[in-house]
mmCIF file of C-alpha atoms in Angstrom:
data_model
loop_
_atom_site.group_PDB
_atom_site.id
_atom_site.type_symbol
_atom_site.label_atom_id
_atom_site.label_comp_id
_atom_site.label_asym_id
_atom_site.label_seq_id
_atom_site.Cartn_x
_atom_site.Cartn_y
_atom_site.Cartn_z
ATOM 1 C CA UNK A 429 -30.605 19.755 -24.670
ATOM 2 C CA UNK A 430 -31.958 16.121 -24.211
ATOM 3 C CA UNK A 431 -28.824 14.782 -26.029
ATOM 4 C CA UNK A 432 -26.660 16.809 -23.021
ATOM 5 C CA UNK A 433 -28.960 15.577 -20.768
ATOM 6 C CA UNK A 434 -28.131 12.371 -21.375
ATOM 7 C CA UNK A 435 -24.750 12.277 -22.049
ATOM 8 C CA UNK A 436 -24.915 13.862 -18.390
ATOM 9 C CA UNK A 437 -26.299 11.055 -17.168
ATOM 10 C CA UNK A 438 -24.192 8.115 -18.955
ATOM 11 C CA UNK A 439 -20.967 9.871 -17.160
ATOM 12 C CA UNK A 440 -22.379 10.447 -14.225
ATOM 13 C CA UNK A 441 -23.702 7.012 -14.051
ATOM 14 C CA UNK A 442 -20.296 5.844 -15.355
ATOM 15 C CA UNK A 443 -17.913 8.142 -12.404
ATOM 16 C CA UNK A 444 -20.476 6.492 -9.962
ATOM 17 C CA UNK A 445 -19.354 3.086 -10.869
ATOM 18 C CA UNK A 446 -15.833 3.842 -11.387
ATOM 19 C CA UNK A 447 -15.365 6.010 -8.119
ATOM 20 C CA UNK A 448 -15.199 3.060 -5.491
ATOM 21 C CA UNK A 449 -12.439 1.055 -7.491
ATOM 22 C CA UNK A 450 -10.835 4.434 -8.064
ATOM 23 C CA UNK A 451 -11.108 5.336 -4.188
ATOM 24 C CA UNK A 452 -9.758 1.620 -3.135
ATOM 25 C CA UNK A 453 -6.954 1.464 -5.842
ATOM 26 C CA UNK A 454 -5.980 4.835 -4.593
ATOM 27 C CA UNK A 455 -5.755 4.137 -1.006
ATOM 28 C CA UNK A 456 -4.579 0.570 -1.255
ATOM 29 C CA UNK A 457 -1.896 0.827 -4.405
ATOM 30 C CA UNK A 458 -1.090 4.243 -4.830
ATOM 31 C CA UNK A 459 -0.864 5.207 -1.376
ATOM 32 C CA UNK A 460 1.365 2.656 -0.097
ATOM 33 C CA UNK A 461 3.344 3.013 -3.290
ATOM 34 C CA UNK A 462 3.913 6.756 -2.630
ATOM 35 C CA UNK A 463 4.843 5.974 1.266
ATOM 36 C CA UNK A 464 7.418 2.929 0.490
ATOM 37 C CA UNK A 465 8.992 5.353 -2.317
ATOM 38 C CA UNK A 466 9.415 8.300 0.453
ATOM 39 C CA UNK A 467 10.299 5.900 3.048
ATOM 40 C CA UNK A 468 13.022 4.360 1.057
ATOM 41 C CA UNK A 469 15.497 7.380 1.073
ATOM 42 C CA UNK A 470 14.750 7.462 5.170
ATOM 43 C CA UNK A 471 16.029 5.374 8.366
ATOM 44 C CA UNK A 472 12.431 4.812 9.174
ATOM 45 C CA UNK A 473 11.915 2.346 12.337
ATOM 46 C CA UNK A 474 8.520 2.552 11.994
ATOM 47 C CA UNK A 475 8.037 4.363 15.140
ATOM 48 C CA UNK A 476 10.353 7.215 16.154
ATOM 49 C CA UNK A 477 12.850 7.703 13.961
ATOM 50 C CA UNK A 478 12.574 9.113 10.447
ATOM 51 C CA UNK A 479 15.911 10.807 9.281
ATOM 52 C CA UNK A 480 16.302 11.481 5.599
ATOM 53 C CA UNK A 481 19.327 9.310 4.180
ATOM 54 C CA UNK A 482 19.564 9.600 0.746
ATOM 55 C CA UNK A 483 20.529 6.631 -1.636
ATOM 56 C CA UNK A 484 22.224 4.737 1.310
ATOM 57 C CA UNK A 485 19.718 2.441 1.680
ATOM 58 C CA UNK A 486 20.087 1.555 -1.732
ATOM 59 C CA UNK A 487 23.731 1.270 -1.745
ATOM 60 C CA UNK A 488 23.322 -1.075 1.369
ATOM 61 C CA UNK A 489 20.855 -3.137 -0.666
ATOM 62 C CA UNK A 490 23.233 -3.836 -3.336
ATOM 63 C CA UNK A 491 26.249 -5.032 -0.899
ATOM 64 C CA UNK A 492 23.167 -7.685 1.104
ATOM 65 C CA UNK A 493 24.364 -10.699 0.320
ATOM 66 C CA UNK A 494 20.837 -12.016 1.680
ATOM 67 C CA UNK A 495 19.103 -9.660 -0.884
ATOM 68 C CA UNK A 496 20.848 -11.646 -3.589
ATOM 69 C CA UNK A 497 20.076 -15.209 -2.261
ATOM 70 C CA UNK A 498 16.810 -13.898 -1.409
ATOM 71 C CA UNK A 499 16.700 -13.105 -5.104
ATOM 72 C CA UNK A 500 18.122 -16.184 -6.578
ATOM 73 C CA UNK A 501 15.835 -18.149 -4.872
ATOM 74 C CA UNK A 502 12.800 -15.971 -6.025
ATOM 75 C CA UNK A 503 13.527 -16.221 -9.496
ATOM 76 C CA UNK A 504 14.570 -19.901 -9.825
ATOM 77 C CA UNK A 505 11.388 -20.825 -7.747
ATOM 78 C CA UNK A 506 9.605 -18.730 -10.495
ATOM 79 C CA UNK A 507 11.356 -20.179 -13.579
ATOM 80 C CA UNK A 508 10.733 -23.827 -12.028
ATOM 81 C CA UNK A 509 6.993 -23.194 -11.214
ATOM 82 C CA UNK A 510 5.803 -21.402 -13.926
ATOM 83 C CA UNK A 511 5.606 -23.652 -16.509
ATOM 84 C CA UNK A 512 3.282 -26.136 -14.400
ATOM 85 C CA UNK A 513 1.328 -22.879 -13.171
ATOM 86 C CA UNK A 514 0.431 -22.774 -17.305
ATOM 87 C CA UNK A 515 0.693 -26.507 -18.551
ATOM 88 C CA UNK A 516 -1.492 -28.284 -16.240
ATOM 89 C CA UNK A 517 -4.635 -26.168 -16.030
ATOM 90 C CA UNK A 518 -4.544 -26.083 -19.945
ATOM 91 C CA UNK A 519 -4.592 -29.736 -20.063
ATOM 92 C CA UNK A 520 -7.419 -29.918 -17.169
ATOM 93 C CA UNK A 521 -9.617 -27.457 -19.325
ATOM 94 C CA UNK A 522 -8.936 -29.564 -22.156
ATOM 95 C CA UNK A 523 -10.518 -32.367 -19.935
ATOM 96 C CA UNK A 524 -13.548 -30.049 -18.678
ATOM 97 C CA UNK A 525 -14.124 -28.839 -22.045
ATOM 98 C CA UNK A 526 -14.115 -31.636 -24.425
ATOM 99 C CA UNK A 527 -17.948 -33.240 -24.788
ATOM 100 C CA UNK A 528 -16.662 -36.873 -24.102
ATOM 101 C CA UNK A 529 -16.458 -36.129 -19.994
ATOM 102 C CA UNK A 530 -18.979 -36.651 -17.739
ATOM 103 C CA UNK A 531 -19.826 -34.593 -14.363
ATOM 104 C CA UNK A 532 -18.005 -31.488 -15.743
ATOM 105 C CA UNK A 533 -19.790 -28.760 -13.639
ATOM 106 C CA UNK A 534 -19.170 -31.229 -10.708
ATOM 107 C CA UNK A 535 -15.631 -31.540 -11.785
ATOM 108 C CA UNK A 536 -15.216 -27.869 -12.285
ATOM 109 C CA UNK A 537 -16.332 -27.406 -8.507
ATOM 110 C CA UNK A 538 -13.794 -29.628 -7.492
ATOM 111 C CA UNK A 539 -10.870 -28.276 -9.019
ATOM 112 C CA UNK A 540 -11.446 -24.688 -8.268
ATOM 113 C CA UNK A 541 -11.830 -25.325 -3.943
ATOM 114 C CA UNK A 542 -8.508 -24.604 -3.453
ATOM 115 C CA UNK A 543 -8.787 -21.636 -4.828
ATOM 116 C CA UNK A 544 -11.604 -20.521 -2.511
ATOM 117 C CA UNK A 545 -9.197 -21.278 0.391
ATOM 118 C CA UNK A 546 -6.871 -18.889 2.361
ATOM 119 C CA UNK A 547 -3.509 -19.237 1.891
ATOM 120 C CA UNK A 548 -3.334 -20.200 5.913
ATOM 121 C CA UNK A 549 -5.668 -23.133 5.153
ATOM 122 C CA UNK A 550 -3.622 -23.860 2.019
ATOM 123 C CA UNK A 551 -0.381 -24.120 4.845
ATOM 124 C CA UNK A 552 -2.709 -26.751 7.066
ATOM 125 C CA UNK A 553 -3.673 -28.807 4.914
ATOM 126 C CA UNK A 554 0.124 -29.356 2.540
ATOM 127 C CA UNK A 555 1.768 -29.480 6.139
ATOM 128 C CA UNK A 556 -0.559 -32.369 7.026
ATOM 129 C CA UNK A 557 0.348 -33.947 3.577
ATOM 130 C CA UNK A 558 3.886 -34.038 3.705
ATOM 131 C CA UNK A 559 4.664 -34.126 7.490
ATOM 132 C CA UNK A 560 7.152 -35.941 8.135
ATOM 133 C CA UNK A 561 5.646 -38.324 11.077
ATOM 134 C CA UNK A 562 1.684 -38.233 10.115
ATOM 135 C CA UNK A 563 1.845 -36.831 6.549
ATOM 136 C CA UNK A 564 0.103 -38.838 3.871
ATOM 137 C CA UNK A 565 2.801 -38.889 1.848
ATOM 138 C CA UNK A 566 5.038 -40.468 4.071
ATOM 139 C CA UNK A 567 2.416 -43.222 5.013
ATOM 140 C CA UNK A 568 2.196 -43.878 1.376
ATOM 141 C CA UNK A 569 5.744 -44.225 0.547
ATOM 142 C CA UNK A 570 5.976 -46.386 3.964
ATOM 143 C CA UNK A 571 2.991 -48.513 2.789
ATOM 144 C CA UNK A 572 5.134 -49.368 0.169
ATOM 145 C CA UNK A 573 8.258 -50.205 1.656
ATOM 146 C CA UNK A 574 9.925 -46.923 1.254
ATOM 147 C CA UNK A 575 11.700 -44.695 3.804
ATOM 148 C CA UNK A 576 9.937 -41.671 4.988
ATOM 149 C CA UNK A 577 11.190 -38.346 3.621
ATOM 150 C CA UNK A 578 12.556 -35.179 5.646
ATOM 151 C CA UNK A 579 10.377 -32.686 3.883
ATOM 152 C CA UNK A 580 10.831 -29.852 6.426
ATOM 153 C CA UNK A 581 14.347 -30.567 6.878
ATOM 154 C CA UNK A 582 15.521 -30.818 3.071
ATOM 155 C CA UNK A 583 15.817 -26.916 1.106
ATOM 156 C CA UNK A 584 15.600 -29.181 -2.218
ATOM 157 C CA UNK A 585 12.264 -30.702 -0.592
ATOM 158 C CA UNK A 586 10.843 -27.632 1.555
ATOM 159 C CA UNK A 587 10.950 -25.724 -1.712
ATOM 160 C CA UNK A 588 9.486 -28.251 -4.011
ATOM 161 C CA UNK A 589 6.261 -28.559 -1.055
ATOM 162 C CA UNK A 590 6.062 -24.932 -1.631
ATOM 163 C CA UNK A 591 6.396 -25.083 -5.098
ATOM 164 C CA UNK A 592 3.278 -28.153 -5.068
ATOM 165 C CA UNK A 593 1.292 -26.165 -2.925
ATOM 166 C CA UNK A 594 1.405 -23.101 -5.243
ATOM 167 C CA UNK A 595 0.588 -25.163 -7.900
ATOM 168 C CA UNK A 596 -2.394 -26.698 -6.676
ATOM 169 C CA UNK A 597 -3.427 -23.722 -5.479
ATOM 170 C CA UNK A 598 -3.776 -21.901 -8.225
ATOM 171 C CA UNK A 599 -4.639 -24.324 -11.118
ATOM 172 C CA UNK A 600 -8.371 -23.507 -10.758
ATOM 173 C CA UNK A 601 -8.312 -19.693 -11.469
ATOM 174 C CA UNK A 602 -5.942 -20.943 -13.954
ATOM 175 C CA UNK A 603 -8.417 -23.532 -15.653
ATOM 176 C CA UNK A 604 -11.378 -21.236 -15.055
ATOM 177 C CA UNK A 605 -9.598 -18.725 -17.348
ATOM 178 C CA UNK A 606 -8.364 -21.449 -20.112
ATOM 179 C CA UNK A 607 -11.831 -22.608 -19.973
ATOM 180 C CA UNK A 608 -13.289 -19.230 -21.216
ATOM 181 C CA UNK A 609 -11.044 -19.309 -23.877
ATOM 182 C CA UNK A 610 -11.791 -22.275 -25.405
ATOM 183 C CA UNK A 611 -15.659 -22.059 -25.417
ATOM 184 C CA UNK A 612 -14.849 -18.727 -27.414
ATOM 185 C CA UNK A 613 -13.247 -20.801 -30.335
ATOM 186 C CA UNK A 614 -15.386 -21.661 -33.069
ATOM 187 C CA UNK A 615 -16.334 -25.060 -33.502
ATOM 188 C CA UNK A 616 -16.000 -24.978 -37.371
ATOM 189 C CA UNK A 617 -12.473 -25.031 -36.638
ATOM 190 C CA UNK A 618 -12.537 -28.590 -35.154
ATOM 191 C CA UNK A 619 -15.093 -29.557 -38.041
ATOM 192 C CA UNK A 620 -12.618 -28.729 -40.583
ATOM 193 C CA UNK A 621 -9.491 -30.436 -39.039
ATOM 194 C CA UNK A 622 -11.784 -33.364 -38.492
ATOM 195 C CA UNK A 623 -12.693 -33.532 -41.838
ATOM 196 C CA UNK A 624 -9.213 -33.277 -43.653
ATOM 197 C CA UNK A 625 -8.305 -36.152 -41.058
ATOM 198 C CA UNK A 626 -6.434 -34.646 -38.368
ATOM 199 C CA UNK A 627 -6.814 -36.512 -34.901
ATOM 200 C CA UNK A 628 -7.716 -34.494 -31.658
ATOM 201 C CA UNK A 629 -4.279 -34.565 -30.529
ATOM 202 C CA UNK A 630 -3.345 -32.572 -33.968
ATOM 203 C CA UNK A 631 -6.318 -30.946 -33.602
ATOM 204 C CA UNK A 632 -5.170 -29.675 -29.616
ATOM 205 C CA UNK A 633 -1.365 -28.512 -30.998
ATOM 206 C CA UNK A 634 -2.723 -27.088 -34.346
ATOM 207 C CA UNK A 635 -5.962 -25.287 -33.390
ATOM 208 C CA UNK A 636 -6.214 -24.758 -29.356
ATOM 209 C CA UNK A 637 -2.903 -23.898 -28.469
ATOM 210 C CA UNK A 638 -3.005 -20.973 -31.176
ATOM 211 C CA UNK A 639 -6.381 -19.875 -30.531
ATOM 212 C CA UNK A 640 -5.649 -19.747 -26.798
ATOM 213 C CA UNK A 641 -2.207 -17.291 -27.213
ATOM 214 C CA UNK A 642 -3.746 -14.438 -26.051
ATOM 215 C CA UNK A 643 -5.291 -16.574 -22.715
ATOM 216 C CA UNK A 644 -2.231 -18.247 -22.221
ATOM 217 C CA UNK A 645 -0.223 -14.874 -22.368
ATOM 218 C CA UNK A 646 -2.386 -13.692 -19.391
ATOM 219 C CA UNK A 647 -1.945 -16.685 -17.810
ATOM 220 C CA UNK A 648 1.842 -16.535 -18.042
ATOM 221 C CA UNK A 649 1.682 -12.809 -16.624
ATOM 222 C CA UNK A 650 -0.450 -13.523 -13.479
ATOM 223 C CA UNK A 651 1.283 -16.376 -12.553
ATOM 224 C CA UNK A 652 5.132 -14.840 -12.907
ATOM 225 C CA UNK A 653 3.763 -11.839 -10.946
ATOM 226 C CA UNK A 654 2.216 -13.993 -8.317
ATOM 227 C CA UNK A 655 5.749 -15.904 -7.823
ATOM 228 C CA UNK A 656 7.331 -13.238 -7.490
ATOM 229 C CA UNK A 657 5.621 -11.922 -4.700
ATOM 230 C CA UNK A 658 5.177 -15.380 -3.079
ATOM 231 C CA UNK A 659 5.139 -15.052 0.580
ATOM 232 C CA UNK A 660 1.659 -16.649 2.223
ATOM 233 C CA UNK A 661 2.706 -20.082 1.669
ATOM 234 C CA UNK A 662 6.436 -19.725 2.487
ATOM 235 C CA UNK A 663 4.689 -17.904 5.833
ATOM 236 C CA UNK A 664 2.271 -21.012 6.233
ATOM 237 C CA UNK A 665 4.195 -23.773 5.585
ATOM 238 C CA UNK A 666 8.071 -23.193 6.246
ATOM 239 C CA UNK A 667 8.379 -19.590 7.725
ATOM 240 C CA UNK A 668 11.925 -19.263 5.708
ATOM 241 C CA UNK A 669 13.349 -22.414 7.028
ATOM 242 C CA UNK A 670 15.237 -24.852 6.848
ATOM 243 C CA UNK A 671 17.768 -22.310 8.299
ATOM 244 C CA UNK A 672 16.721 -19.134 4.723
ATOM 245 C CA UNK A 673 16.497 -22.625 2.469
ATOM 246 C CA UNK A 674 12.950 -21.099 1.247
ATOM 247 C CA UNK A 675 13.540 -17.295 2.367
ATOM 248 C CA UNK A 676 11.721 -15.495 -1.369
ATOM 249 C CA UNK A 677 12.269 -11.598 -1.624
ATOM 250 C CA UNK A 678 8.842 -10.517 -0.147
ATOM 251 C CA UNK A 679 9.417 -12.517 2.919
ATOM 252 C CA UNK A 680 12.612 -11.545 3.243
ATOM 253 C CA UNK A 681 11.136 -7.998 3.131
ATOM 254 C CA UNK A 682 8.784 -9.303 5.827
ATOM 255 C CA UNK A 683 11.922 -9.838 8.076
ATOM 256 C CA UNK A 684 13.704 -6.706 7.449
ATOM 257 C CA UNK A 685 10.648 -4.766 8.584
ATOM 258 C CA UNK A 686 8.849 -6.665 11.082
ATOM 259 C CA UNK A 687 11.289 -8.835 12.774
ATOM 260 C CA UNK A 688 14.250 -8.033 15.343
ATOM 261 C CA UNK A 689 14.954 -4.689 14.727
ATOM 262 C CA UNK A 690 12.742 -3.186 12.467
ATOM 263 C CA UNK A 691 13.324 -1.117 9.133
ATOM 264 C CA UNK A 692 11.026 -0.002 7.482
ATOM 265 C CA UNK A 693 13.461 2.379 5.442
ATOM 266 C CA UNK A 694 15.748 -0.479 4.299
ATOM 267 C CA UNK A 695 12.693 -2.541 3.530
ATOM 268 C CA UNK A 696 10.755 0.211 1.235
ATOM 269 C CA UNK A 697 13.853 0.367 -0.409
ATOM 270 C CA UNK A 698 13.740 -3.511 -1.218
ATOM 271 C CA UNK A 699 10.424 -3.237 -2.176
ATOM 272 C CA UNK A 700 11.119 -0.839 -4.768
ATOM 273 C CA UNK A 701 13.779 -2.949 -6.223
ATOM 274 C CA UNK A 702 11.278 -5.860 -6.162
ATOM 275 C CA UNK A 703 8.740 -3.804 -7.858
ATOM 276 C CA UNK A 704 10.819 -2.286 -10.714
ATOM 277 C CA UNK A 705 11.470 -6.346 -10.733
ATOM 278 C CA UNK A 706 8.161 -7.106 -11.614
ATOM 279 C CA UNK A 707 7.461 -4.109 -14.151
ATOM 280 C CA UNK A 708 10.989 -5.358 -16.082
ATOM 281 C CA UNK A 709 9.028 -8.685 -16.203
ATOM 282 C CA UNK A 710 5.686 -7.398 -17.026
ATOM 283 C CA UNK A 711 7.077 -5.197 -19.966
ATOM 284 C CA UNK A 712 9.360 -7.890 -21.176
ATOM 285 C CA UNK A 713 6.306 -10.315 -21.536
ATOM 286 C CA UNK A 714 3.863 -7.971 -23.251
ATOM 287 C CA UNK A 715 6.571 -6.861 -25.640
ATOM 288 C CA UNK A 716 7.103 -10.649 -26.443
ATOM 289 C CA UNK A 717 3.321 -11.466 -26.916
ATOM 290 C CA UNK A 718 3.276 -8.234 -29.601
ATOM 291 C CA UNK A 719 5.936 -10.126 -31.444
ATOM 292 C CA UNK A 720 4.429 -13.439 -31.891
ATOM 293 C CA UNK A 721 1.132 -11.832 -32.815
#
């Protein structure tokens, strides 16, 4: 009876925990996942009209020409930011971590700010940067005899400022996590590569990079899913522009529901495409991190 008892208890206390995430996830993922599926086989204008189409708006989706640039642009952005989204907070850690740095909580702090900011403040502050008639990074390349830069008028450059911002904005929770995952390797490892000679650059390819596979495999995952559905900063700093130069998929989205005429049918439809997108991806990663281990 006391053994019931307590078992009782311990799932009780464990549903009580559980039940608020549960509750939220339900209301905030599974909910709107459910709606977007039904609303995709509808004309849905958000308002009045709700008429039950079928598979058109699919079959529209996949004669968009915009839907495919939209696309295009969503996964090279991804491809092209990824690898600095994973490279550069390893090498930070690296920094943080290794006992011959100073001021490493204060360092720490510093790095992960942007983090704490919304992406709206994360807009501010890169537009100031790289505006083109007060930006810093005009003065700077004018300081040195250089011609300002159209940063807002140039796709090559509007994307690349998004692409910076993103970057910077996310290398803290990036470093945070690499940082975890070297304080859990052992430091007999780096005794033993010390002593058969091997320098800490050997030491970083040889020892940390392995050790951190499983770290850097999460790393990888957040980040491609976060690209994906990039569509604060586009919002922030270019809205789209120049012209759909820097239109991704979500914001795209964003325009087929919310702007001119809306439709909310057409863009549930979208968003299902975007999120079997994102599972393909998802899948396709965790099956390649099974391989290599």
């Amino acid at each position: 009876m006391l053994k019931k008892k307590s078992s009782l208890r311990h799932t009780g206390a464990f549903w009580a925990f559980v039940a608020p995430c549960c509750i939220l996830f339900g209301i905030f993922f599974l909910l709107p996942l459910v709606l977007s599926i039904a609303f995709s086989f509808t004309n849905y204008d958000g308002w009045k009209v709700m008429d039950f189409v079928g598979i058109k708006n699919y079959i529209t989706l996949f004669k968009d020409s915009k839907f495919y640039a939209s696309m295009g642009r969503t996964l090279v952005y991804t491809i092209c930011c990824l690898p600095f989204r994973v490279i550069i907070p390893l090498l930070i850690a690296v920094l943080v971590t290794s006992p011959r740095v100073r001021l490493k909580s204060l360092s720490r702090t510093m790095i992960y700010i942007p983090v704490l900011m919304s992406a709206l403040v994360v807009g501010i502050t890169i537009n100031w940067m790289f505006s083109q008639e007060y930006g810093l990074i005009n003065f700077i390349i004018q300081s040195f005899g250089g011609t300002p830069l159209e940063w807002s008028l140039n796709s090559g450059l509007a994307t690349f400022v998004i692409g910076f911002a993103s970057v910077w904005a996310s290398i803290g929770f990036n470093m945070i996590i690499y940082v975890g995952g070297i304080n859990n390797i052992s430091p007999d490892l780096y005794e033993a590569a010390s002593i058969d000679g091997a320098n800490s650059f050997q030491s970083f390819l040889r020892i940390t990079v392995p050790m951190l596979s499983p770290t850097t495999f999460l790393v990888v995952l957040l980040s491609t899913v976060n690209l994906l559905k990039e569509y604060a900063l586009v919002q922030g700093i270019t809205q789209g522009g120049p012209g759909t130069a820097t239109m991704t998929l979500v914001y795209y989205i964003y325009n087929v529901a919310f702007v001119n005429t809306p439709k909310y049918g057409y863009a549930s439809a979208i968003s299902m495409v975007l999120f079997v997108l994102v599972l393909i991806v998802t899948i396709i990663q965790f099956r390649g991190s099974k391989g290599e281990n």
